[in-house]
Coordinates of N, CA and C in Angstrom, one line a residue:
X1 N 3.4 42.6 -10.0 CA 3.2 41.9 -8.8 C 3.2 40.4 -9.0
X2 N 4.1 39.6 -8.2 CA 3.8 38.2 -8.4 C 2.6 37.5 -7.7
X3 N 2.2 36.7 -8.2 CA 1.1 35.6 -8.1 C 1.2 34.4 -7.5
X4 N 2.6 34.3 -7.0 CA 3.0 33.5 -6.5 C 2.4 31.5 -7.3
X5 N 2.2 32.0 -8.3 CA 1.8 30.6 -9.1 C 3.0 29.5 -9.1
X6 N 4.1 30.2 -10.2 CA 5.5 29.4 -10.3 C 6.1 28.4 -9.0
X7 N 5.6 29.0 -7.9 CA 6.2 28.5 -6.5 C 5.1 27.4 -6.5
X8 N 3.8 27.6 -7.0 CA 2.7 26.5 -6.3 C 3.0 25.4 -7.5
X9 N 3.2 25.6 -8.7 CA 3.5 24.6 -9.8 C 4.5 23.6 -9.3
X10 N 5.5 24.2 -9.0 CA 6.6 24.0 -9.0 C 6.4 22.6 -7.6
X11 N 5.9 23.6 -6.7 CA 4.9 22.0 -5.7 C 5.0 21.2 -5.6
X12 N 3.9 22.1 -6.4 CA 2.9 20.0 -7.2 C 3.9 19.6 -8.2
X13 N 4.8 20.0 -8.9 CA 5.6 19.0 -9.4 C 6.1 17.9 -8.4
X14 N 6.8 18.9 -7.7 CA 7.9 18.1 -6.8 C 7.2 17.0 -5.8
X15 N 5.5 17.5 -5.7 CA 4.8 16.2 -4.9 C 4.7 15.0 -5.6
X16 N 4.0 15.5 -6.8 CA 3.7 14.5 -8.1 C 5.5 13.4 -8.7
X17 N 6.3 14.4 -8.4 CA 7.3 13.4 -8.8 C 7.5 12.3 -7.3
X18 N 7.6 13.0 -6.1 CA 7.7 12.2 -4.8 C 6.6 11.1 -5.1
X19 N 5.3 11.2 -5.0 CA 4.6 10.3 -5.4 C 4.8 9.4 -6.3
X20 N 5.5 9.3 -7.2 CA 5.4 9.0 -8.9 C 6.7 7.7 -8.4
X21 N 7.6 8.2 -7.3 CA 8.5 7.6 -7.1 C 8.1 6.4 -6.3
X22 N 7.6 6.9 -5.1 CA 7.3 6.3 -4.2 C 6.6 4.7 -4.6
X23 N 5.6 5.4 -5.6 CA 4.6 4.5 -6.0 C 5.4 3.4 -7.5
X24 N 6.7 3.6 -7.4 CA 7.0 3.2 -8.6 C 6.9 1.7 -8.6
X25 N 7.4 0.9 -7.1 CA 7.1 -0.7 -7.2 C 7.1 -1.0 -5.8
X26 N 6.3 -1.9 -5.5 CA 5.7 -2.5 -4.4 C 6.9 -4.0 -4.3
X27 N 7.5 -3.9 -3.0 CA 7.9 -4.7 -2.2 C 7.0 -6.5 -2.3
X28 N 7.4 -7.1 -3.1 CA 6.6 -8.5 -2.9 C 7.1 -9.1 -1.5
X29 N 5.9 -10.0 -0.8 CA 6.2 -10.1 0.3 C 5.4 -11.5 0.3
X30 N 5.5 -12.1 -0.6 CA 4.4 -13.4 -0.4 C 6.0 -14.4 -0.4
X31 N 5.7 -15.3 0.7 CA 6.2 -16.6 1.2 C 4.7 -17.9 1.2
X32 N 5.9 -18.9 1.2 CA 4.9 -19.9 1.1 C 4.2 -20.7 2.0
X33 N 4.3 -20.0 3.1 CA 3.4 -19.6 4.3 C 4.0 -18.7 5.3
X34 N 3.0 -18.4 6.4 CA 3.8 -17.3 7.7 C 2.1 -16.3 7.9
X35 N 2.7 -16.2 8.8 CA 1.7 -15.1 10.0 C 2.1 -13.8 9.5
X36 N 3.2 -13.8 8.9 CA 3.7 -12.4 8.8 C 4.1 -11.2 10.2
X37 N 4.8 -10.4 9.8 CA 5.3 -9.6 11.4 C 4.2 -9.7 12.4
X38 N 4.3 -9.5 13.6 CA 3.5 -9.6 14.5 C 2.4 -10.8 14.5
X39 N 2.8 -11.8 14.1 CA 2.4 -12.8 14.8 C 0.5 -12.8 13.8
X40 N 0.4 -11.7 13.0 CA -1.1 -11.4 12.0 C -1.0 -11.7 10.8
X41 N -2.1 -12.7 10.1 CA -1.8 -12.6 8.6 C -2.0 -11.4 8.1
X42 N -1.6 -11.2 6.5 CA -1.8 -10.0 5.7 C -1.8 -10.0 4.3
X43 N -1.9 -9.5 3.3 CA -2.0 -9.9 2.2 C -1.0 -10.5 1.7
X44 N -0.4 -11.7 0.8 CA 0.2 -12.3 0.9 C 0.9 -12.9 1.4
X45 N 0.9 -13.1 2.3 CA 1.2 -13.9 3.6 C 1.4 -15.1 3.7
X46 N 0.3 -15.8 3.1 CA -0.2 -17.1 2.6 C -0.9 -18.0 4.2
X47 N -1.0 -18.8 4.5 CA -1.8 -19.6 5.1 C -0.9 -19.6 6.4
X48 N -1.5 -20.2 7.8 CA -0.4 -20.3 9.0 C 0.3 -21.3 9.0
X49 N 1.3 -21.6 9.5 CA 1.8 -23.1 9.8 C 1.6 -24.3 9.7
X50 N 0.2 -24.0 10.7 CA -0.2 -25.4 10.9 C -1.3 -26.4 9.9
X51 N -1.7 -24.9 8.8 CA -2.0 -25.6 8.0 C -1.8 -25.8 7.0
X52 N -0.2 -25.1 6.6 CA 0.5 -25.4 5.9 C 0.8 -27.0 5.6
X53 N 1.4 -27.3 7.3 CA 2.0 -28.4 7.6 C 0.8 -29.7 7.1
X54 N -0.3 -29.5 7.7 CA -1.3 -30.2 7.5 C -1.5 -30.1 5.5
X55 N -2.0 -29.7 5.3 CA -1.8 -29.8 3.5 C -0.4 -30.6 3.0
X56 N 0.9 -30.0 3.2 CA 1.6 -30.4 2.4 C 2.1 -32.2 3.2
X57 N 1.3 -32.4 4.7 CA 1.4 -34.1 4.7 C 0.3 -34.5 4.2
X58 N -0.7 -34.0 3.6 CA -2.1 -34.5 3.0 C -1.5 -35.0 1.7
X59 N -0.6 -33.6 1.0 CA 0.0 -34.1 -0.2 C 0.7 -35.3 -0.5
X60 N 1.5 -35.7 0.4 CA 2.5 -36.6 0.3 C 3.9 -35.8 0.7
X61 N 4.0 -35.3 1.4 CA 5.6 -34.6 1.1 C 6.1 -35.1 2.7
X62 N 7.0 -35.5 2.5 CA 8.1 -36.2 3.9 C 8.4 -35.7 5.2
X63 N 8.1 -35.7 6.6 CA 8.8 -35.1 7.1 C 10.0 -34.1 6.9
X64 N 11.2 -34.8 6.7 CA 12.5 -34.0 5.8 C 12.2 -32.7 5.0
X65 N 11.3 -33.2 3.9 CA 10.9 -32.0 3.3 C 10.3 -31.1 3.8
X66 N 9.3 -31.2 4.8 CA 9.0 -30.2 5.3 C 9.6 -29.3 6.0
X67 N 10.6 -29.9 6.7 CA 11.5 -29.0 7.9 C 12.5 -28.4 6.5
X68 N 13.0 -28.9 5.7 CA 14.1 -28.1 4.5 C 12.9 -27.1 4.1
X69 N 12.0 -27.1 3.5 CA 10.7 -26.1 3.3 C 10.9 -25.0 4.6
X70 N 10.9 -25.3 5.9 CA 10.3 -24.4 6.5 C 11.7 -23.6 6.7
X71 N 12.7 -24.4 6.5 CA 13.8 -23.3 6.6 C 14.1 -22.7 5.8
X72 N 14.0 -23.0 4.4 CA 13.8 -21.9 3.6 C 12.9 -21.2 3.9
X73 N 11.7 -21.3 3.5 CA 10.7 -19.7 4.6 C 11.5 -18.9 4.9
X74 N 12.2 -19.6 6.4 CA 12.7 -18.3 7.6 C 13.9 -18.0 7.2
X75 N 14.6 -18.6 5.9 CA 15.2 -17.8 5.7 C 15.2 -16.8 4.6
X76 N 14.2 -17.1 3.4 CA 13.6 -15.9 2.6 C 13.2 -14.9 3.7
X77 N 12.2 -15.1 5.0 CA 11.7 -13.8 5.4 C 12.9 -13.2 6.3
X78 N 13.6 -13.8 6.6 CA 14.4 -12.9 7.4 C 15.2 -11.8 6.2
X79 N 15.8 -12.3 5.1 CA 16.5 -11.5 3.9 C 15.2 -10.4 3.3
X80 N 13.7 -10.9 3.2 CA 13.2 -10.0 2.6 C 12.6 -9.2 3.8
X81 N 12.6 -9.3 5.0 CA 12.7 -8.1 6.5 C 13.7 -7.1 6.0
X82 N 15.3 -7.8 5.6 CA 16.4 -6.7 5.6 C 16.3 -6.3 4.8
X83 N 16.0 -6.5 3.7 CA 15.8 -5.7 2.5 C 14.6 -5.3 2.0
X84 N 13.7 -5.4 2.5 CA 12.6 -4.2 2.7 C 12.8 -3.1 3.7
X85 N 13.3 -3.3 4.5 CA 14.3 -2.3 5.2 C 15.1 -1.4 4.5
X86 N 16.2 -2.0 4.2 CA 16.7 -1.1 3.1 C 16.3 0.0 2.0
X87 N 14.9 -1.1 1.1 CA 14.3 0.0 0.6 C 13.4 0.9 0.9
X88 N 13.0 1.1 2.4 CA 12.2 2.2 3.3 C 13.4 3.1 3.3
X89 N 14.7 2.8 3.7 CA 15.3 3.7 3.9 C 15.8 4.6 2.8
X90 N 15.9 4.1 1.6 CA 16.8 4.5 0.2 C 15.6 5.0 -0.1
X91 N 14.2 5.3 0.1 CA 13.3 5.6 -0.4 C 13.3 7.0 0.6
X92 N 13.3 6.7 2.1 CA 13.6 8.2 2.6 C 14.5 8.9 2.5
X93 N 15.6 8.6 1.6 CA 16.7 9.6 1.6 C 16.5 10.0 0.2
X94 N 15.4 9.5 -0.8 CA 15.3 10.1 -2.2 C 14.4 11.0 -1.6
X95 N 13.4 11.0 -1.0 CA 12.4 12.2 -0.4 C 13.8 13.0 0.6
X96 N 14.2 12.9 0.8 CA 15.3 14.1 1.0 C 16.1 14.8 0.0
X97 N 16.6 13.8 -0.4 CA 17.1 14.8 -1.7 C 16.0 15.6 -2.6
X98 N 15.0 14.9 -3.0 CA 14.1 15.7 -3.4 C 12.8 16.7 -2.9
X99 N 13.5 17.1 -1.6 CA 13.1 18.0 -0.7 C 14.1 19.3 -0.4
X100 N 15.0 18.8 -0.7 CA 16.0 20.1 -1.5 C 15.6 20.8 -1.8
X101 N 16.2 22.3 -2.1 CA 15.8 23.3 -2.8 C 15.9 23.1 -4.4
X102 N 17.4 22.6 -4.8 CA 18.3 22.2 -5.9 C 18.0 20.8 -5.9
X103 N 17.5 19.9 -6.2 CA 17.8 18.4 -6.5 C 19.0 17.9 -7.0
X104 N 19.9 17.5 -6.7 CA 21.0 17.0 -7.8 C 20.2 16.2 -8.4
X105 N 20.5 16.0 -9.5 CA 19.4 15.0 -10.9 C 20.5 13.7 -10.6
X106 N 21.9 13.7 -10.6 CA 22.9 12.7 -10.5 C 22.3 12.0 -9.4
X107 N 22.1 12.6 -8.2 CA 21.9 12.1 -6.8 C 20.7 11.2 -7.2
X108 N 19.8 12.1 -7.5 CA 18.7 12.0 -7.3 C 18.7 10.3 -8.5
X109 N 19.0 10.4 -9.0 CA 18.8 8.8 -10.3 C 19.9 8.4 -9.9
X110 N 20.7 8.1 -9.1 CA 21.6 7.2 -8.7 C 20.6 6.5 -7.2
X111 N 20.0 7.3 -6.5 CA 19.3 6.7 -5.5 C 18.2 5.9 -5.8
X112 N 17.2 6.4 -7.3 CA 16.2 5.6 -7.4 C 16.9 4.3 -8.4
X113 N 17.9 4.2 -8.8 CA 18.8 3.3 -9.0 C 18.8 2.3 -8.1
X114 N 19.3 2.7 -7.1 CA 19.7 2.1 -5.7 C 18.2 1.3 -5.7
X115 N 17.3 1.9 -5.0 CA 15.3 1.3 -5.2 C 15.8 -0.1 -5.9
X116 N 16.2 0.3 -7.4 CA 15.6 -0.5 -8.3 C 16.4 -1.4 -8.0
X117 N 17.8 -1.9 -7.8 CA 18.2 -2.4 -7.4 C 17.9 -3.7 -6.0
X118 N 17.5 -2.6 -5.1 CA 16.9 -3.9 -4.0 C 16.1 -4.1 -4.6
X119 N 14.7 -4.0 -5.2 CA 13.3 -4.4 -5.5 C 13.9 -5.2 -6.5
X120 N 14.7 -5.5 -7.3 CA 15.0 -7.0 -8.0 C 15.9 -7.6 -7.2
X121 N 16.6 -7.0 -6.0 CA 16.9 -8.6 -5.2 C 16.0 -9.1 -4.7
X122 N 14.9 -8.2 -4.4 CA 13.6 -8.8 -3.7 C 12.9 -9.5 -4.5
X123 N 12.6 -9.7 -5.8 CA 12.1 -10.6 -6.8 C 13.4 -11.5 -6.5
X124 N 14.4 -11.2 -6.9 CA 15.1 -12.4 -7.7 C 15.2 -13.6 -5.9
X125 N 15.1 -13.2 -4.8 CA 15.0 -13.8 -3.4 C 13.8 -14.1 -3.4
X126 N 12.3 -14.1 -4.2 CA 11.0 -14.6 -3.8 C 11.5 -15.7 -5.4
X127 N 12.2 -15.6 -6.1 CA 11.9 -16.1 -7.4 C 12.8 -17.5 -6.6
X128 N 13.5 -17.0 -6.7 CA 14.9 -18.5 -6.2 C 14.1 -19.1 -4.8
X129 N 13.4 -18.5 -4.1 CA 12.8 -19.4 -3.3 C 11.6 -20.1 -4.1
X130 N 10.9 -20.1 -4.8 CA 9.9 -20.6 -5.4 C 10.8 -21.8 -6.6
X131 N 11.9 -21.4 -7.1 CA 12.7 -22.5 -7.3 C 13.4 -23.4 -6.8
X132 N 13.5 -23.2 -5.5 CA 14.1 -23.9 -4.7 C 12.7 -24.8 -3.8
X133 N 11.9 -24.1 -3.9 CA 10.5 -25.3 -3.5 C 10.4 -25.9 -4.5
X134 N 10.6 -25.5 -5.6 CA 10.2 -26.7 -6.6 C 10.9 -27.6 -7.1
X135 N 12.3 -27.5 -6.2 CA 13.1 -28.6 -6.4 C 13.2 -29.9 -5.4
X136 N 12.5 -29.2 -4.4 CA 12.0 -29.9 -3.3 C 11.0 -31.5 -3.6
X137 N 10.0 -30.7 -4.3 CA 9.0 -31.4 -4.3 C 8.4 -32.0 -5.7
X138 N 7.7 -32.8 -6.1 CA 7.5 -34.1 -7.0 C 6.5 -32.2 -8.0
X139 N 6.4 -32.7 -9.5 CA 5.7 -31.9 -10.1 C 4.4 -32.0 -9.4
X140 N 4.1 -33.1 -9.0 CA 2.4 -33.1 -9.3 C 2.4 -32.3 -7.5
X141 N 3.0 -32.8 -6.8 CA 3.0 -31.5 -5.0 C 2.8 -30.2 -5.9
X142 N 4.2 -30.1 -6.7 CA 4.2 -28.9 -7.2 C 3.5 -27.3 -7.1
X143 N 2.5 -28.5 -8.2 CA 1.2 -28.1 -9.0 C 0.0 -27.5 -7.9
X144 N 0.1 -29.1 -6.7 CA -0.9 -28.9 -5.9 C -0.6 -28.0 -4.8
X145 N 0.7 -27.5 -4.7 CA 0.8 -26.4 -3.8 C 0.1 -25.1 -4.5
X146 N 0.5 -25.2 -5.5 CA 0.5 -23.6 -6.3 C -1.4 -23.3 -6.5
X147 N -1.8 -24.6 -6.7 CA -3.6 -24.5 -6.4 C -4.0 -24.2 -5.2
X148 N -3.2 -24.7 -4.2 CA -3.5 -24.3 -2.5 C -3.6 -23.0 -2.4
X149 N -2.2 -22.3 -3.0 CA -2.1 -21.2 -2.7 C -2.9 -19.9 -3.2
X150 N -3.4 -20.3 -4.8 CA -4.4 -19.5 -5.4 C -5.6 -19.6 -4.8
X151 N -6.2 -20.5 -4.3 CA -7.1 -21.1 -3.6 C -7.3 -20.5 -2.3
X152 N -6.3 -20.2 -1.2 CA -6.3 -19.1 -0.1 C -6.6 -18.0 -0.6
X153 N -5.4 -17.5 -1.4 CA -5.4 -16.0 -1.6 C -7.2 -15.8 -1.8
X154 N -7.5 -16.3 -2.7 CA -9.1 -16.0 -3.5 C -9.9 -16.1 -2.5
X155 N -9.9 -16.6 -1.6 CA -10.5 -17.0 -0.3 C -10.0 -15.2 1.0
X156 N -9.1 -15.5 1.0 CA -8.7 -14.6 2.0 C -7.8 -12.9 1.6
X157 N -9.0 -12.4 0.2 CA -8.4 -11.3 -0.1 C -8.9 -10.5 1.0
X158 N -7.7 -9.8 1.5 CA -8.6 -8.5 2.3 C -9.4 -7.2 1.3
X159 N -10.2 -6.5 1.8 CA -10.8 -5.0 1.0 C -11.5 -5.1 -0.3
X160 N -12.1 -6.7 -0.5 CA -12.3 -7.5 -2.1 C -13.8 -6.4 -1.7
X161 N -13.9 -5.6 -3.4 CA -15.4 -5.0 -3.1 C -15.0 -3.6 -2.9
X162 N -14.3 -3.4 -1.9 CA -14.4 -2.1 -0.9 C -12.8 -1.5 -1.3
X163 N -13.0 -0.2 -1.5 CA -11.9 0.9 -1.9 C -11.6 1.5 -0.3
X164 N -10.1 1.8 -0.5 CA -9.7 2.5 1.1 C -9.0 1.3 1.9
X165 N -9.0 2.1 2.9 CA -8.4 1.2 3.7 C -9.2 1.1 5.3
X166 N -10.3 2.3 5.3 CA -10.8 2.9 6.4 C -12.0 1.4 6.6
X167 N -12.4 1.4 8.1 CA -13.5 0.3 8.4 C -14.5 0.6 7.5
X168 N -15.7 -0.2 7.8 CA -16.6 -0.3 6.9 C -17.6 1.1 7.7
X169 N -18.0 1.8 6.5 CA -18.7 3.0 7.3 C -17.6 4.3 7.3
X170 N -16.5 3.5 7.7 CA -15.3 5.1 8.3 C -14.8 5.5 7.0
X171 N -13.4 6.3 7.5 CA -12.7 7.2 6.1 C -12.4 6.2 5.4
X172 N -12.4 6.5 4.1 CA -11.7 5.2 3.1 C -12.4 4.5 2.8
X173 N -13.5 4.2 3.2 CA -14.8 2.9 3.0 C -15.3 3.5 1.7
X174 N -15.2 2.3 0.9 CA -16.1 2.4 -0.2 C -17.6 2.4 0.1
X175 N -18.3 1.7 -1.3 CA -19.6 1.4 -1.0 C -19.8 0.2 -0.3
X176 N -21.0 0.5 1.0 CA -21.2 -0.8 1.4 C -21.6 -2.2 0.6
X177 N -20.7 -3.2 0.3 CA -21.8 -4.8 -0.4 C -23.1 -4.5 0.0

C-alpha cells in the first residue's frame, strides 16, 4: 500500500525550491529622495522633496544642480518601476515553470538567469546614479549627503524592534517595546 509520502516530499521540495528562488535577491529601491508609489514613504525611499530641496540649499548646492539632481531621480525611478516590473514578471513565469509536473531544468535556469540579469541592471542603475550624483556635487556635499541619508534612514526605520509585518497587537507582531 502506498503512503503517499514521495508525493508530500516531493512538495515541500518544490515549495522550498519556489521559496529559495523567490527569496534569492531583493529589488533595491532606494533613490536619493521620493515619496515612493502612491504618493507614501517606504523603506528606502529616502526623505520627501521638500526636504530634500531644503538640505541640499543648506548645503551649498545651486539651483542648476538641484533641478539636474531631480531629474536624475525621475529618471532612475521611472527605469527602476520598469524593471522591477520585469522582475515580478520573470519571477511569475519561473513559478510556472516550476509548477509543472516535469520542470525543464534548461527552462527553468535560463529564467532564473533572466532574474539575475535584471537585479544587476537594477544595482548597476542605483550604482550609476549614485555616480552620477557624485559628479554633480563638491566631495565635502558629497559626504554630507551620504550622512543625511544614513541619518533618515536610522531615524525612519519602519518595524525597528518588531518582527512581522502585522500592527502592533495583530498577526505578525512581535513583542511589544
Amino acid at each position: 500500500m502506498e503512503t503517499g509520502i514521495p508525493k508530500r516530499r516531493c512538495k515541500m521540495k518544490k515549495l522550498v525550491a519556489i521559496a529559495a528562488v523567490l527569496g534569492l535577491a531583493a529589488t533595491a529601491q532606494a533613490g536619493p529622495w521620493g515619496k515612493g508609489m502612491m504618493g507614501k514613504g517606504g523603506p528606502g525611499m529616502g526623505p520627501p522633496p521638500a526636504v530634500m530641496n531644503k538640505f541640499l540649499k543648506d548645503i551649498g548646492v545651486s539651483p542648476q544642480v538641484i533641478k539636474k539632481l531631480k531629474n536624475l531621480h525621475y529618471d532612475a525611478q521611472e527605469k527602476s518601476i520598469d524593471i522591477r516590473a520585469q522582475v515580478q514578471k520573470a519571477r511569475l513565469e519561473l513559478m510556472k515553470l516550476l509548477d509543472t509536473p516535469k520542470p525543464s531544468r534548461s527552462a527553468v535556469f535560463s529564467q532564473l538567469e533572466k532574474i539575475s540579469r535584471l537585479e544587476l541592471e537594477m544595482k548597476k542603475l542605483h550604482v550609476g546614479m549614485m555616480l552620477d550624483v557624485k559628479s554633480l556635487l563638491t566631495p565635502e556635499q558629497f559626504e554630507k549627503l551620504q550622512a543625511f541619508h544614513a541619518e533618515w534612514k536610522a531615524k525612519h526605520r519602519r518595524g525597528k524592534g518588531r518582527r512581522g509585518r502585522g500592527p502592533r497587537g495583530g498577526p505578525g507582531a512581535g513583542p511589544m517595546p
